[in-house]
Amino acid sequence: MASSSRNNKKYDVFVSFRGEDTRDNFTSHLYSALSRQNIQAFIDDQLNGGDEISESLVNAIEASAISVIVFSESYASSRWCLDELVKILDCKKEYAQIVIPVFYRVDPSDVRNQTGSFGDSFSKLEERLKENTEKLQSWRNALEEAASLCGFHSPNIRCESELTNEVVNHILKRLDEVFHPRDNKNQLVGVESTVEEIESLLAVESKDVYALGIWGIGGIGKTAIARAIFDKISGDFEGSCFLENVREESQRPGGLACLRQKLLSNLLKDKNVMPYIDLNFRRLSRMKVLIVFDDVTCFSQLESLIGSLDWFTPVSRIIITTRNKQVLRNWGVRKIYEMKALEYHHAIELFSRHAFKQNHPDVGYEELSSKVMKYAQGVPLALKVLGCFLYKREKEVWESATDKLQRILHPSILCWENMLFKSICVYLIVINYFSD
């Protein structure tokens, strides 16, 4: 199923469970934990009755991005649960629904083979419905298939609260894959090695909170890289927050106070967090958190937002993106990662995705595209702006644009120190083109 279809789902999670086994313990704890994470979960609160699952339950399953199946000892004694299971697996095949089994005090092999106490429950149902061989076989097939999926086995996890946390964290990661797919073809090109390198830097053990700076000119891709890393690793932290556009937001009246409130609300998962700075940061001092401060321009912005790194535990991680290297030095950032321009083959790919909606130039446009590469010099923002501007335009427009680039961006200024100026010039060429 395409990600756009998943984005239209009414529910994030559908939970299939046997009420008499888990309604008042694991399932209720799971539902509460999902609600605290603002995950929209569907749980049937009614006592199941009748021979067939209701139309509303069928619709709820179809309207969910993920289904969690809580297998418990008497799960297979309920034809209602087994019909839910069959429907869930149908949605897995038809809509690529994500299915996560949880084996609550039962062994996956017993579910797969209908043995042990789990099998005893199924045998009782078999006895009642022995004439309906087709239905029974469909249930056996569904149990075998579901028990073969990767899931969670409760005896392998020390206590129920840990099991709940692990399931919820896994759901968060899978939902992130559904609603924020990693193949953003128009933004992330040629950055895999950069993401991996920064990830490895963040994985370094530290006696103090580890702060990492991402430094480079405007348009070089600092925010995109920081967002890619945040999306990839934020599920490994108890709290996380990506504060975008710190420079812009801080210029508004009360902007820093609003940013601080957003930071605390996201990290503490409390929309109504009280503005008691010392108390809130004391709470954060016991948590493993990930924070990205995007586009920071001065030391005072960070000081107003978090005061000091001393509040945070050594396992917490802070990422700061900035054009001003001195900000990072003043803040005592241990490692500064300098963003580099894209290599030619990645630059031409990114440009082509905007200019031609494919990974390479159209036939006959190779030379003109190479001219654009000469002046964009691997700066992602310049490549995107020019690519969008030149999309579906005649060659005469391309030639005029490259001529203007050649006049404005004389070879004497084609150096790293003037790349920001070049990006501004690209904007001016696009904006002023129609004024000729």
Short mmCIF file of C-alpha atoms in Angstrom, two decimals:
data_model
loop_
_atom_site.label_atom_id
_atom_site.label_comp_id
_atom_site.label_asym_id
_atom_site.label_seq_id
_atom_site.Cartn_x
_atom_site.Cartn_y
_atom_site.Cartn_z
CA MET A 1 0.00 0.00 0.00
CA ALA A 2 1.29 3.46 -0.84
CA SER A 3 2.25 5.73 2.04
CA SER A 4 -0.36 8.28 0.91
CA SER A 5 -3.07 5.67 1.55
CA ARG A 6 -1.66 4.90 4.98
CA ASN A 7 -1.73 8.59 5.83
CA ASN A 8 -5.53 8.52 5.45
CA LYS A 9 -5.98 5.91 8.17
CA LYS A 10 -8.42 6.82 10.94
CA TYR A 11 -6.55 4.85 13.61
CA ASP A 12 -2.86 4.39 14.23
CA VAL A 13 -3.31 1.03 15.96
CA PHE A 14 -5.95 -1.68 16.24
CA VAL A 15 -5.54 -4.00 19.24
CA SER A 16 -6.92 -7.55 19.02
CA PHE A 17 -7.09 -9.28 22.41
CA ARG A 18 -9.05 -11.76 24.52
CA GLY A 19 -10.85 -9.65 27.10
CA GLU A 20 -11.05 -12.15 29.94
CA ASP A 21 -7.25 -12.66 29.78
CA THR A 22 -5.81 -9.17 29.31
CA ARG A 23 -8.50 -6.48 29.40
CA ASP A 24 -7.68 -5.46 32.99
CA ASN A 25 -3.91 -5.94 32.84
CA PHE A 26 -1.60 -5.81 29.82
CA THR A 27 -4.09 -4.49 27.27
CA SER A 28 -5.28 -1.67 29.55
CA HIS A 29 -1.66 -0.73 30.30
CA LEU A 30 -0.83 -0.78 26.60
CA TYR A 31 -3.81 1.41 25.72
CA SER A 32 -2.88 3.95 28.42
CA ALA A 33 0.73 4.08 27.22
CA LEU A 34 -0.36 4.58 23.61
CA SER A 35 -2.73 7.38 24.66
CA ARG A 36 0.09 9.15 26.52
CA GLN A 37 2.06 9.14 23.28
CA ASN A 38 -0.94 10.59 21.41
CA ILE A 39 -1.27 7.40 19.39
CA GLN A 40 -4.85 6.85 18.27
CA ALA A 41 -5.65 3.26 19.21
CA PHE A 42 -8.87 1.30 18.67
CA ILE A 43 -9.77 -1.16 21.40
CA ASP A 44 -13.13 -2.92 21.50
CA ASP A 45 -14.47 -2.15 24.98
CA GLN A 46 -17.61 -4.21 24.48
CA LEU A 47 -17.96 -7.84 25.57
CA ASN A 48 -17.83 -9.90 22.40
CA GLY A 49 -20.97 -11.76 21.54
CA GLY A 50 -22.50 -13.50 18.56
CA ASP A 51 -20.94 -15.69 15.92
CA GLU A 52 -19.46 -13.03 13.63
CA ILE A 53 -17.42 -9.91 14.27
CA SER A 54 -19.35 -6.70 13.76
CA GLU A 55 -19.06 -4.49 10.71
CA SER A 56 -17.71 -1.69 12.91
CA LEU A 57 -14.79 -3.92 13.97
CA VAL A 58 -14.06 -4.88 10.37
CA ASN A 59 -14.04 -1.18 9.44
CA ALA A 60 -11.78 -0.35 12.39
CA ILE A 61 -9.26 -2.99 11.33
CA GLU A 62 -9.23 -1.68 7.75
CA ALA A 63 -8.88 1.89 9.03
CA SER A 64 -5.73 1.15 11.09
CA ALA A 65 -2.10 1.53 10.04
CA ILE A 66 -0.91 -1.13 12.51
CA SER A 67 -2.59 -4.10 14.17
CA VAL A 68 -1.29 -5.48 17.48
CA ILE A 69 -2.39 -9.03 18.27
CA VAL A 70 -2.17 -9.93 21.95
CA PHE A 71 -2.04 -13.73 22.00
CA SER A 72 -3.01 -15.06 25.42
CA GLU A 73 -3.97 -18.48 26.76
CA SER A 74 -7.65 -18.38 25.81
CA TYR A 75 -7.32 -16.21 22.69
CA ALA A 76 -7.99 -19.21 20.42
CA SER A 77 -11.16 -20.16 22.33
CA SER A 78 -12.90 -17.11 20.84
CA ARG A 79 -14.10 -17.33 17.25
CA TRP A 80 -14.51 -13.55 17.45
CA CYS A 81 -10.75 -13.12 18.10
CA LEU A 82 -9.87 -15.63 15.39
CA ASP A 83 -12.06 -13.86 12.85
CA GLU A 84 -10.32 -10.60 13.78
CA LEU A 85 -7.00 -12.32 13.21
CA VAL A 86 -8.03 -13.53 9.74
CA LYS A 87 -9.21 -10.04 8.80
CA ILE A 88 -5.97 -8.48 10.09
CA LEU A 89 -3.88 -10.81 7.96
CA ASP A 90 -6.11 -10.07 4.96
CA CYS A 91 -5.34 -6.36 5.48
CA LYS A 92 -1.64 -7.21 5.73
CA LYS A 93 -1.80 -8.81 2.29
CA GLU A 94 -4.13 -6.30 0.64
CA TYR A 95 -3.03 -3.00 2.21
CA ALA A 96 0.43 -3.85 3.60
CA GLN A 97 -0.87 -3.24 7.10
CA ILE A 98 1.84 -3.68 9.74
CA VAL A 99 1.12 -6.57 12.13
CA ILE A 100 2.83 -6.91 15.53
CA PRO A 101 2.16 -10.04 17.60
CA VAL A 102 2.58 -9.99 21.39
CA PHE A 103 2.80 -13.44 23.01
CA TYR A 104 1.46 -12.75 26.48
CA ARG A 105 2.34 -15.68 28.75
CA VAL A 106 2.11 -18.10 25.82
CA ASP A 107 4.84 -19.57 23.66
CA PRO A 108 4.94 -18.62 19.96
CA SER A 109 5.42 -22.28 19.01
CA ASP A 110 2.21 -23.20 20.87
CA VAL A 111 0.34 -20.51 18.92
CA ARG A 112 1.90 -21.66 15.65
CA ASN A 113 1.12 -25.34 16.20
CA GLN A 114 -1.93 -25.01 18.48
CA THR A 115 -0.28 -26.98 21.28
CA GLY A 116 0.04 -26.59 25.05
CA SER A 117 -2.62 -24.70 27.01
CA PHE A 118 -3.14 -22.41 24.00
CA GLY A 119 -3.88 -25.49 21.89
CA ASP A 120 -6.27 -26.81 24.52
CA SER A 121 -8.39 -23.66 24.14
CA PHE A 122 -8.45 -24.08 20.39
CA SER A 123 -9.37 -27.76 20.70
CA LYS A 124 -12.50 -26.86 22.67
CA LEU A 125 -13.55 -24.50 19.88
CA GLU A 126 -12.76 -27.20 17.30
CA GLU A 127 -15.05 -29.60 19.10
CA ARG A 128 -17.95 -27.17 18.93
CA LEU A 129 -17.37 -26.35 15.26
CA LYS A 130 -16.05 -29.66 13.92
CA GLU A 131 -18.50 -29.56 10.99
CA ASN A 132 -17.10 -26.27 9.74
CA THR A 133 -13.78 -27.60 8.49
CA GLU A 134 -13.14 -24.70 6.10
CA LYS A 135 -13.44 -22.10 8.86
CA LEU A 136 -11.24 -24.12 11.23
CA GLN A 137 -8.53 -24.48 8.60
CA SER A 138 -8.56 -20.74 7.90
CA TRP A 139 -8.00 -20.13 11.62
CA ARG A 140 -5.17 -22.66 11.78
CA ASN A 141 -3.48 -21.02 8.80
CA ALA A 142 -3.89 -17.58 10.36
CA LEU A 143 -2.43 -18.70 13.71
CA GLU A 144 0.54 -20.30 11.97
CA GLU A 145 1.20 -17.20 9.86
CA ALA A 146 0.84 -14.70 12.71
CA ALA A 147 3.01 -16.72 15.10
CA SER A 148 5.79 -16.69 12.51
CA LEU A 149 5.94 -12.88 12.46
CA CYS A 150 8.51 -10.96 14.47
CA GLY A 151 6.96 -9.86 17.76
CA PHE A 152 7.29 -9.72 21.54
CA HIS A 153 7.40 -12.71 23.90
CA SER A 154 6.48 -11.67 27.46
CA PRO A 155 8.63 -14.26 29.33
CA ASN A 156 11.70 -12.79 27.61
CA ILE A 157 11.02 -9.38 29.18
CA ARG A 158 11.47 -8.99 32.91
CA CYS A 159 8.26 -7.16 33.88
CA GLU A 160 5.01 -6.05 32.31
CA SER A 161 5.87 -2.34 32.36
CA GLU A 162 9.03 -3.05 30.34
CA LEU A 163 7.02 -5.14 27.88
CA THR A 164 4.54 -2.29 27.47
CA ASN A 165 7.32 0.26 26.92
CA GLU A 166 9.08 -1.91 24.36
CA VAL A 167 5.88 -2.51 22.40
CA VAL A 168 4.99 1.20 22.41
CA ASN A 169 8.50 2.24 21.33
CA HIS A 170 8.36 -0.27 18.49
CA ILE A 171 4.95 1.04 17.43
CA LEU A 172 6.32 4.60 17.42
CA LYS A 173 9.16 3.55 15.12
CA ARG A 174 6.84 1.72 12.75
CA LEU A 175 4.39 4.64 12.65
CA ASP A 176 7.31 6.93 11.85
CA GLU A 177 8.16 4.68 8.90
CA VAL A 178 4.54 4.88 7.73
CA PHE A 179 4.02 8.62 8.00
CA HIS A 180 7.61 9.85 7.46
CA PRO A 181 9.05 7.48 4.84
CA ARG A 182 12.82 7.60 4.47
CA ASP A 183 12.76 7.79 0.68
CA ASN A 184 12.09 11.52 0.42
CA LYS A 185 13.36 11.65 -3.11
CA ASN A 186 13.39 15.43 -3.46
CA GLN A 187 15.42 16.22 -0.36
CA LEU A 188 17.82 13.50 0.71
CA VAL A 189 20.30 12.62 -2.01
CA GLY A 190 23.84 11.50 -1.31
CA VAL A 191 23.60 11.93 2.45
CA GLU A 192 23.67 8.31 3.61
CA SER A 193 27.35 8.41 4.54
CA THR A 194 26.89 11.75 6.33
CA VAL A 195 24.00 10.39 8.39
CA GLU A 196 26.00 7.30 9.30
CA GLU A 197 29.05 9.37 10.27
CA ILE A 198 27.05 11.69 12.52
CA GLU A 199 25.22 8.70 14.03
CA SER A 200 28.55 7.14 14.94
CA LEU A 201 29.65 10.39 16.59
CA LEU A 202 26.46 10.49 18.65
CA ALA A 203 27.01 6.90 19.75
CA VAL A 204 30.27 7.79 21.53
CA GLU A 205 30.11 7.17 25.27
CA SER A 206 30.47 10.33 27.35
CA LYS A 207 30.77 11.27 31.00
CA ASP A 208 28.79 14.44 30.26
CA VAL A 209 25.89 15.15 27.92
CA TYR A 210 27.17 14.89 24.35
CA ALA A 211 26.54 17.99 22.22
CA LEU A 212 27.27 17.93 18.50
CA GLY A 213 27.27 20.89 16.13
CA ILE A 214 26.40 20.77 12.43
CA TRP A 215 27.97 23.82 10.81
CA GLY A 216 27.81 25.19 7.29
CA ILE A 217 26.50 27.92 5.01
CA GLY A 218 22.82 28.54 4.39
CA GLY A 219 21.29 26.07 1.94
CA ILE A 220 23.96 23.39 2.42
CA GLY A 221 21.51 20.91 4.00
CA LYS A 222 22.12 21.21 7.75
CA THR A 223 18.43 21.04 8.68
CA ALA A 224 17.69 18.14 6.31
CA ILE A 225 20.55 16.09 7.77
CA ALA A 226 19.56 16.91 11.35
CA ARG A 227 15.94 15.94 10.61
CA ALA A 228 17.00 12.66 9.01
CA ILE A 229 19.09 11.75 12.04
CA PHE A 230 16.36 12.84 14.47
CA ASP A 231 13.73 10.77 12.68
CA LYS A 232 16.03 7.76 12.67
CA ILE A 233 17.13 7.69 16.32
CA SER A 234 14.52 9.63 18.32
CA GLY A 235 12.65 6.42 19.18
CA ASP A 236 15.66 5.33 21.25
CA PHE A 237 15.13 8.20 23.71
CA GLU A 238 12.60 8.73 26.49
CA GLY A 239 11.92 12.25 25.24
CA SER A 240 12.79 14.08 22.03
CA CYS A 241 12.21 17.47 20.44
CA PHE A 242 13.18 19.08 17.13
CA LEU A 243 13.09 22.88 17.54
CA GLU A 244 13.02 24.32 14.03
CA ASN A 245 13.94 27.86 12.97
CA VAL A 246 15.29 29.06 16.31
CA ARG A 247 16.67 32.21 14.65
CA GLU A 248 13.34 33.16 13.07
CA GLU A 249 11.18 32.22 16.04
CA SER A 250 13.39 34.05 18.54
CA GLN A 251 12.85 37.35 16.68
CA ARG A 252 9.11 37.29 17.41
CA PRO A 253 7.72 38.81 20.64
CA GLY A 254 7.88 36.10 23.30
CA GLY A 255 9.37 33.74 20.74
CA LEU A 256 12.00 32.18 22.99
CA ALA A 257 9.45 31.61 25.77
CA CYS A 258 7.18 29.82 23.29
CA LEU A 259 10.08 27.71 22.07
CA ARG A 260 11.00 26.78 25.65
CA GLN A 261 7.40 25.78 26.36
CA LYS A 262 7.35 23.64 23.22
CA LEU A 263 10.65 22.05 24.23
CA LEU A 264 9.45 21.13 27.71
CA SER A 265 6.04 19.94 26.50
CA ASN A 266 7.58 17.62 23.91
CA LEU A 267 10.28 16.24 26.17
CA LEU A 268 7.99 15.67 29.15
CA LYS A 269 5.03 14.61 26.97
CA ASP A 270 2.83 17.08 28.80
CA LYS A 271 0.89 19.66 26.78
CA ASN A 272 -0.01 21.55 29.95
CA VAL A 273 3.44 21.58 31.50
CA MET A 274 3.75 24.31 34.13
CA PRO A 275 6.34 27.05 33.50
CA TYR A 276 8.50 26.13 36.48
CA ILE A 277 11.89 26.03 34.81
CA ASP A 278 13.97 24.54 37.61
CA LEU A 279 11.40 21.85 38.45
CA ASN A 280 10.94 20.85 34.81
CA PHE A 281 14.65 20.62 34.10
CA ARG A 282 15.08 18.64 37.30
CA ARG A 283 12.59 16.15 35.85
CA LEU A 284 14.56 16.12 32.59
CA SER A 285 17.78 15.43 34.50
CA ARG A 286 16.47 11.89 35.09
CA MET A 287 15.61 11.24 31.44
CA LYS A 288 17.46 10.20 28.30
CA VAL A 289 16.55 12.93 25.82
CA LEU A 290 17.38 13.98 22.27
CA ILE A 291 17.12 17.67 21.31
CA VAL A 292 17.82 19.38 17.99
CA PHE A 293 18.21 23.16 18.01
CA ASP A 294 17.91 24.18 14.36
CA ASP A 295 19.40 27.39 12.92
CA VAL A 296 20.87 28.89 16.08
CA THR A 297 22.58 32.24 15.58
CA CYS A 298 23.81 33.27 19.02
CA PHE A 299 24.80 31.88 22.40
CA SER A 300 22.00 33.71 24.23
CA GLN A 301 19.32 31.73 22.36
CA LEU A 302 20.59 28.44 23.78
CA GLU A 303 21.10 29.99 27.18
CA SER A 304 17.48 31.18 27.25
CA LEU A 305 16.14 27.81 26.11
CA ILE A 306 18.00 25.38 28.37
CA GLY A 307 20.33 27.49 30.51
CA SER A 308 23.09 24.89 30.73
CA LEU A 309 23.99 21.40 29.57
CA ASP A 310 24.47 20.45 33.22
CA TRP A 311 20.75 19.63 33.50
CA PHE A 312 21.05 16.61 31.22
CA THR A 313 22.26 13.04 31.75
CA PRO A 314 25.35 11.69 29.96
CA VAL A 315 23.15 9.47 27.78
CA SER A 316 21.27 12.50 26.42
CA ARG A 317 22.24 14.01 23.06
CA ILE A 318 22.04 17.62 21.83
CA ILE A 319 22.39 18.56 18.13
CA ILE A 320 22.82 22.21 17.10
CA THR A 321 22.73 23.44 13.50
CA THR A 322 24.20 26.86 12.79
CA ARG A 323 26.00 29.04 10.26
CA ASN A 324 28.08 30.56 13.07
CA LYS A 325 30.87 28.30 14.25
CA GLN A 326 31.62 30.60 17.19
CA VAL A 327 28.22 29.78 18.72
CA LEU A 328 29.29 26.16 18.98
CA ARG A 329 32.65 27.07 20.49
CA ASN A 330 31.02 29.33 23.08
CA TRP A 331 28.60 26.57 24.04
CA GLY A 332 31.42 24.10 24.56
CA VAL A 333 30.29 21.75 21.81
CA ARG A 334 32.67 18.80 21.76
CA LYS A 335 32.40 17.89 18.09
CA ILE A 336 31.67 20.17 15.13
CA TYR A 337 30.66 18.51 11.87
CA GLU A 338 31.22 20.70 8.81
CA MET A 339 28.69 20.17 6.02
CA LYS A 340 30.24 19.69 2.59
CA ALA A 341 28.82 20.31 -0.85
CA LEU A 342 27.34 17.35 -2.73
CA GLU A 343 29.63 15.43 -5.06
CA TYR A 344 28.90 15.92 -8.75
CA HIS A 345 26.97 12.68 -9.33
CA HIS A 346 24.74 13.36 -6.32
CA ALA A 347 24.32 17.01 -7.29
CA ILE A 348 23.18 16.14 -10.83
CA GLU A 349 20.77 13.57 -9.38
CA LEU A 350 19.19 16.06 -6.97
CA PHE A 351 18.95 18.73 -9.67
CA SER A 352 17.42 16.24 -12.14
CA ARG A 353 14.76 15.16 -9.66
CA HIS A 354 13.50 18.73 -9.60
CA ALA A 355 14.20 19.72 -13.21
CA PHE A 356 13.16 16.47 -14.94
CA LYS A 357 11.34 14.46 -12.20
CA GLN A 358 13.85 11.65 -12.68
CA ASN A 359 17.40 10.82 -11.60
CA HIS A 360 19.18 12.10 -14.72
CA PRO A 361 18.84 14.89 -17.33
CA ASP A 362 16.69 14.43 -20.41
CA VAL A 363 18.46 13.68 -23.67
CA GLY A 364 19.68 16.94 -25.16
CA TYR A 365 19.88 18.72 -21.81
CA GLU A 366 23.09 17.13 -20.55
CA GLU A 367 25.37 20.04 -21.45
CA LEU A 368 22.99 22.69 -20.10
CA SER A 369 22.66 20.70 -16.86
CA SER A 370 26.45 20.56 -16.56
CA LYS A 371 26.58 24.34 -16.80
CA VAL A 372 24.10 24.61 -13.94
CA MET A 373 26.27 22.22 -11.90
CA LYS A 374 29.28 24.49 -12.45
CA TYR A 375 27.61 27.43 -10.77
CA ALA A 376 25.54 25.62 -8.13
CA GLN A 377 28.68 23.79 -6.94
CA GLY A 378 26.82 21.15 -5.01
CA VAL A 379 24.76 23.46 -2.78
CA PRO A 380 21.41 21.61 -2.33
CA LEU A 381 19.27 24.73 -2.01
CA ALA A 382 20.67 26.22 -5.23
CA LEU A 383 20.16 22.90 -7.04
CA LYS A 384 16.53 22.66 -5.89
CA VAL A 385 15.67 26.29 -6.70
CA LEU A 386 17.17 26.11 -10.19
CA GLY A 387 15.69 22.67 -10.84
CA CYS A 388 12.17 23.81 -9.94
CA PHE A 389 12.58 27.00 -11.98
CA LEU A 390 13.77 25.17 -15.12
CA TYR A 391 11.24 22.33 -14.94
CA LYS A 392 9.42 21.95 -18.29
CA ARG A 393 10.96 25.14 -19.73
CA GLU A 394 12.29 25.56 -23.25
CA LYS A 395 16.01 25.40 -23.97
CA GLU A 396 16.02 29.16 -24.63
CA VAL A 397 15.06 29.75 -20.99
CA TRP A 398 17.80 27.38 -19.83
CA GLU A 399 20.39 29.17 -21.97
CA SER A 400 19.27 32.59 -20.71
CA ALA A 401 19.45 31.43 -17.09
CA THR A 402 22.94 29.94 -17.47
CA ASP A 403 24.11 33.12 -19.23
CA LYS A 404 22.92 35.18 -16.26
CA LEU A 405 24.64 32.79 -13.87
CA GLN A 406 27.85 33.20 -15.85
CA ARG A 407 27.65 37.01 -15.75
CA ILE A 408 26.73 37.31 -12.07
CA LEU A 409 28.84 34.48 -10.69
CA HIS A 410 32.24 35.34 -12.15
CA PRO A 411 34.85 32.57 -11.69
CA SER A 412 36.74 34.79 -9.28
CA ILE A 413 33.98 34.40 -6.67
CA LEU A 414 33.39 30.67 -7.18
CA CYS A 415 34.83 29.56 -3.88
CA TRP A 416 33.47 28.15 -0.66
CA GLU A 417 33.61 31.45 1.18
CA ASN A 418 31.08 32.95 -1.26
CA MET A 419 28.62 30.08 -1.58
CA LEU A 420 26.00 31.88 0.49
CA PHE A 421 26.29 34.82 -1.89
CA LYS A 422 25.86 32.42 -4.80
CA SER A 423 22.68 30.97 -3.31
CA ILE A 424 21.27 34.49 -2.98
CA CYS A 425 22.18 35.17 -6.61
CA VAL A 426 20.32 32.04 -7.70
CA TYR A 427 17.21 33.36 -5.93
CA LEU A 428 17.61 36.75 -7.61
CA ILE A 429 17.92 35.22 -11.07
CA VAL A 430 14.74 33.21 -10.57
CA ILE A 431 12.79 36.08 -8.98
CA ASN A 432 13.84 38.68 -11.57
CA TYR A 433 13.64 36.48 -14.65
CA PHE A 434 10.17 37.63 -15.63
CA SER A 435 11.05 41.31 -15.21
CA ASP A 436 13.15 41.21 -18.41
#
